[in-house]
CSV table of C-alpha atoms in Angstrom, one decimal:
chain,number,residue,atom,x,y,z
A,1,UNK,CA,166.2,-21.9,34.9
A,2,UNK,CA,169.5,-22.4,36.4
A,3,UNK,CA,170.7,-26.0,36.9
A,4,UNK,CA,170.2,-25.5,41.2
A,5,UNK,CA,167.0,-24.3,41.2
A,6,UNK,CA,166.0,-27.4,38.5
A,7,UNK,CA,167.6,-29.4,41.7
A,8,UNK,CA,165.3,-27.5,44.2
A,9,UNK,CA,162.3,-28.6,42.4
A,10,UNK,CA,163.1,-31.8,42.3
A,11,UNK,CA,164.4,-32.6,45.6
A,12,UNK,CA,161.4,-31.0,47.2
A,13,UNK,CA,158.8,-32.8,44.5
A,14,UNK,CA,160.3,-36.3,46.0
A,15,UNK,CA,159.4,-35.0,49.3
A,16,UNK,CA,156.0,-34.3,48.9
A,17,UNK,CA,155.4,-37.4,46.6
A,18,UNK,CA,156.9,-39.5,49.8
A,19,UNK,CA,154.8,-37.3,52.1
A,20,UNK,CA,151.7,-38.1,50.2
A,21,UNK,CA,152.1,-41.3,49.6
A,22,UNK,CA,152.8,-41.7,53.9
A,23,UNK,CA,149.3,-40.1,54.4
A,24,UNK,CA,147.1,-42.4,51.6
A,25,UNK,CA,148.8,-45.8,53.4
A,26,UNK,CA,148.1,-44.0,56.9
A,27,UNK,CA,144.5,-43.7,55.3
A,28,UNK,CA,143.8,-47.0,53.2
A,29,UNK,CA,145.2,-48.9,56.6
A,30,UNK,CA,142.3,-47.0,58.2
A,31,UNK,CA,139.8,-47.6,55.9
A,32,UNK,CA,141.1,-51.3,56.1
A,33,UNK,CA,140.7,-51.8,59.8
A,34,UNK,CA,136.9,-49.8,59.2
A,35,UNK,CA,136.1,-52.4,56.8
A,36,UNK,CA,137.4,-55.2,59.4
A,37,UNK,CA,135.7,-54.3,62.0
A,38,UNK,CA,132.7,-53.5,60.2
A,39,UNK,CA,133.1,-57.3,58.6
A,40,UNK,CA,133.4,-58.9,62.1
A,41,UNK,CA,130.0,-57.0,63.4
A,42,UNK,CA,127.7,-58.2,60.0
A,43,UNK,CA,129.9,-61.7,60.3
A,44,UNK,CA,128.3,-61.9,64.2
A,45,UNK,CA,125.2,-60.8,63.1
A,46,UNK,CA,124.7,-62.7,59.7
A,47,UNK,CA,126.0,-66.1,62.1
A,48,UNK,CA,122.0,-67.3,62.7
A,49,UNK,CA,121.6,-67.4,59.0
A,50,UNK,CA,122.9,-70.3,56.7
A,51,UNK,CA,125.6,-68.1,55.2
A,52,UNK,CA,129.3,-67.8,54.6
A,53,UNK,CA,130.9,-64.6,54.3
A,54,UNK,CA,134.3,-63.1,52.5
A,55,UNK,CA,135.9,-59.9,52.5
A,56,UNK,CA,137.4,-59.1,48.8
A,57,UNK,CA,138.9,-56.3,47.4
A,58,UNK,CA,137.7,-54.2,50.5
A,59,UNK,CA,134.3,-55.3,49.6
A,60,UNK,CA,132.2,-57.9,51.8
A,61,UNK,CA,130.7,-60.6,50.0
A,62,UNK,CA,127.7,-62.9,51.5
A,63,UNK,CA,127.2,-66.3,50.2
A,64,UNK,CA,123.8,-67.8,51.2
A,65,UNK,CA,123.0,-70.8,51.5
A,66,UNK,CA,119.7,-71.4,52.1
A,67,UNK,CA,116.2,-69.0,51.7
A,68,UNK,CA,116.6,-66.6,53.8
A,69,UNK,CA,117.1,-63.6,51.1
A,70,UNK,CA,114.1,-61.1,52.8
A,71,UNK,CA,115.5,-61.5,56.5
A,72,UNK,CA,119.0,-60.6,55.5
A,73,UNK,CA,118.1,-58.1,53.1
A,74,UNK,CA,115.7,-56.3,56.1
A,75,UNK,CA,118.5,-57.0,58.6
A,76,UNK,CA,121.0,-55.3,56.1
A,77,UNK,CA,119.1,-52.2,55.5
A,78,UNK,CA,117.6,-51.2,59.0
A,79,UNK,CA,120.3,-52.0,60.6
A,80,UNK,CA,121.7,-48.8,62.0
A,81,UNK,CA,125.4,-50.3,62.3
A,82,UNK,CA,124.8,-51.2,58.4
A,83,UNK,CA,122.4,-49.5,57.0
A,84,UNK,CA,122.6,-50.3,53.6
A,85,UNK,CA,120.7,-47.7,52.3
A,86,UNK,CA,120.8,-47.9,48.4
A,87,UNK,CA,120.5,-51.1,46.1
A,88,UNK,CA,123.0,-50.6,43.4
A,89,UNK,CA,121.8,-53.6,40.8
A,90,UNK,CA,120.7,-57.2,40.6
A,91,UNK,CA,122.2,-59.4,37.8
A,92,UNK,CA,122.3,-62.8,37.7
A,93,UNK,CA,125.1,-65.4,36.2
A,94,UNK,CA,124.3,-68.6,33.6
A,95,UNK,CA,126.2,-72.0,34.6
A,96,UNK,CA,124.4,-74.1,32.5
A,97,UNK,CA,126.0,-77.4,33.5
A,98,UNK,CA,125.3,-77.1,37.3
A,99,UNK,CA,122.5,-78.5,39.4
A,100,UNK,CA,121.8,-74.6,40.6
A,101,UNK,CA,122.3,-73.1,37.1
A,102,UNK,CA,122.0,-69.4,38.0
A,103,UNK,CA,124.0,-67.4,40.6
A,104,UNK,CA,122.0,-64.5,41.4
A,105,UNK,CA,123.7,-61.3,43.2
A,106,UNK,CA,122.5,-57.9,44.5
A,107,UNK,CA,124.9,-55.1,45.4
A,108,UNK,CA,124.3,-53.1,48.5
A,109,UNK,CA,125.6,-49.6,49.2
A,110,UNK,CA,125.4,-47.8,52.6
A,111,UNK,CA,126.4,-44.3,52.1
A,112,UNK,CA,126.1,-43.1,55.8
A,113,UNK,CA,129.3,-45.8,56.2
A,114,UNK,CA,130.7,-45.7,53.0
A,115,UNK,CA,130.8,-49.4,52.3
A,116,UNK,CA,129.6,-52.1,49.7
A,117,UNK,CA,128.4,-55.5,50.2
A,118,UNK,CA,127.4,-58.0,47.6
A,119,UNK,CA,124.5,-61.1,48.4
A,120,UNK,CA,125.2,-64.3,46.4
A,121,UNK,CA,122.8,-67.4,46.0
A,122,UNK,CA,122.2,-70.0,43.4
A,123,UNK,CA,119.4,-71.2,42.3
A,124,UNK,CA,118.2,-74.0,39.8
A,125,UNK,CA,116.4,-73.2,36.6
A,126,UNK,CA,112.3,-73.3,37.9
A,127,UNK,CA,113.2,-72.1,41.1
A,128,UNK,CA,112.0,-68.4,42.4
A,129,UNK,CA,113.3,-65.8,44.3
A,130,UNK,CA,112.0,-63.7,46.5
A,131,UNK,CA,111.0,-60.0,45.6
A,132,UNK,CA,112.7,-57.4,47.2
A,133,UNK,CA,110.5,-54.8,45.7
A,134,UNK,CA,108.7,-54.2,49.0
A,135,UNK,CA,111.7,-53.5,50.6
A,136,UNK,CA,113.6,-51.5,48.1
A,137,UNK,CA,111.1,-49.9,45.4
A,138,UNK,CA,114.0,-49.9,42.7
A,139,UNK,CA,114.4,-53.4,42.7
A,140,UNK,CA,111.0,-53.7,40.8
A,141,UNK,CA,112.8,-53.1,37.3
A,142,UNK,CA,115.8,-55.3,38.1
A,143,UNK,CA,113.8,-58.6,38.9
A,144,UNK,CA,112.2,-57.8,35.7
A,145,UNK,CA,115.4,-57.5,33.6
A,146,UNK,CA,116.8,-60.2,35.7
A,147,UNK,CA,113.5,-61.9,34.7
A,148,UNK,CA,113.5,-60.6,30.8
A,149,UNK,CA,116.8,-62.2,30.2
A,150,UNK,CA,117.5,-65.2,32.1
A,151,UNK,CA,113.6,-66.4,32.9
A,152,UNK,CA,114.3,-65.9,36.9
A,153,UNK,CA,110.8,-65.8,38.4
A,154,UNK,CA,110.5,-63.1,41.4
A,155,UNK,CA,107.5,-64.7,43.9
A,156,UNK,CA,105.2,-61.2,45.2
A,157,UNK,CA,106.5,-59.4,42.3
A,158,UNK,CA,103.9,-56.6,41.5
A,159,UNK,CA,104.3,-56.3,37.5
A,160,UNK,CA,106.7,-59.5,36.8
A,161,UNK,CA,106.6,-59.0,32.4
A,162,UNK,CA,109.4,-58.2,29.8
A,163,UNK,CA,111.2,-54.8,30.1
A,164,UNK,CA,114.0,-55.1,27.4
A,165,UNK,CA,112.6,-57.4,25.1
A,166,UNK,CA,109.3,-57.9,22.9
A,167,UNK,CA,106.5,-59.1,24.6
A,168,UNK,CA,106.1,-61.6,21.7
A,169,UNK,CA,109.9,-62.7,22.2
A,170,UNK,CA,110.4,-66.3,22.7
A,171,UNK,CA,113.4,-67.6,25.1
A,172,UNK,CA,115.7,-65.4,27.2
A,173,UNK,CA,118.9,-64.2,25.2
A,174,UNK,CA,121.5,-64.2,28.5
A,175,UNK,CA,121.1,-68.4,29.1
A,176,UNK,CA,124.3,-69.7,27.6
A,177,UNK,CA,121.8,-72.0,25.6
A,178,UNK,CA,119.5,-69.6,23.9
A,179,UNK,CA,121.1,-69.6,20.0
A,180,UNK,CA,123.1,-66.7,18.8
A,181,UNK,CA,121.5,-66.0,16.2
A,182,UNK,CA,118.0,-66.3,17.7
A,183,UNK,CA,115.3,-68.8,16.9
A,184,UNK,CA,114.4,-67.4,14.2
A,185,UNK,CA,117.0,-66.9,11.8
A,186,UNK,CA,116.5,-63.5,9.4
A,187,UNK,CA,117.5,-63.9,5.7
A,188,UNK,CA,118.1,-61.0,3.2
A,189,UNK,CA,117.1,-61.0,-0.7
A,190,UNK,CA,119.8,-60.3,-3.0
């Protein structure tokens, strides 16, 4: 290579880097003002439930407030402007020194609009959810992990036992109050 055509290269490298980088803003401010509008419309919709909603990291987050859980999760997925089609997970989140210890959350996906939404809610340590397997048929072995290893009970859960853990297993390890090294304590012989 000669020193001008090292030049060229680079001159015309800059110019496609700035080019590019003009068309993924141009996109991501589209996506943002789909995700906006898209926001407004569940906000509006969601605005007869007991419910506060956020948008974070492109991603809408509902915070309920009360029992409502089966409405808005049938509202979410036959909607046809939502359509939340897919249920990614369910996990659940131990504060033990709150009144509501658990925060419970499911993650939504719609793939027909290419968006994510996630449903908060806390809930106290004998209190139970909902199922959701009637609505989604997945959600049957994530209430029971949910179940398995922070003792969440799922009301009209078809099969509701232990999935990760021995039947026989006492406690559930994820509650910040269940002993590291178990109940039971295993010691070794020399």
């Amino acid at each position: 290579y000669c020193r001008s055509t090292v030049l060229w290269n680079t001159s015309i490298t800059k110019k496609n880097n700035e080019t590019k980088n003009f068309y993924k803003m141009s996109r991501n401010s589209e996506k943002d003002s789909e995700i906006s509008d898209k926001f407004d419309l569940i906000k509006a919709s969601l605005s007869n439930f007991n419910c506060n909603l956020s948008l974070k990291n492109n991603e809408i987050e509902v915070f309920m407030l009360d029992k409502n859980l089966l409405k808005i999760v049938l509202f979410l997925k036959d909607n046809p402007t939502t359509n939340f089609d897919i249920l990614i997970d369910i996990c659940a989140v131990d504060y033990p020194n709150q009144d509501k210890r658990f925060s419970v959350i499911y993650n939504f996906l719609s793939t027909s609009q290419n968006l994510r939404i996630r449903l908060k809610f806390n809930v106290s340590e004998n209190q139970a959810v909902d199922s959701i397997s009637s609505i989604y048929s997945c959600a049957n072995w994530y209430e029971r992990e949910v179940y398995d290893l922070f003792g969440i009970r799922f009301l009209g859960h078809p099969d509701l036992r232990r999935i990760l853990t021995d039947y026989d297993f006492s406690g559930h390890p994820l509650r910040k109050d269940f002993p590291l090294s178990g109940f039971t304590q295993v010691k070794y012989d020399n």
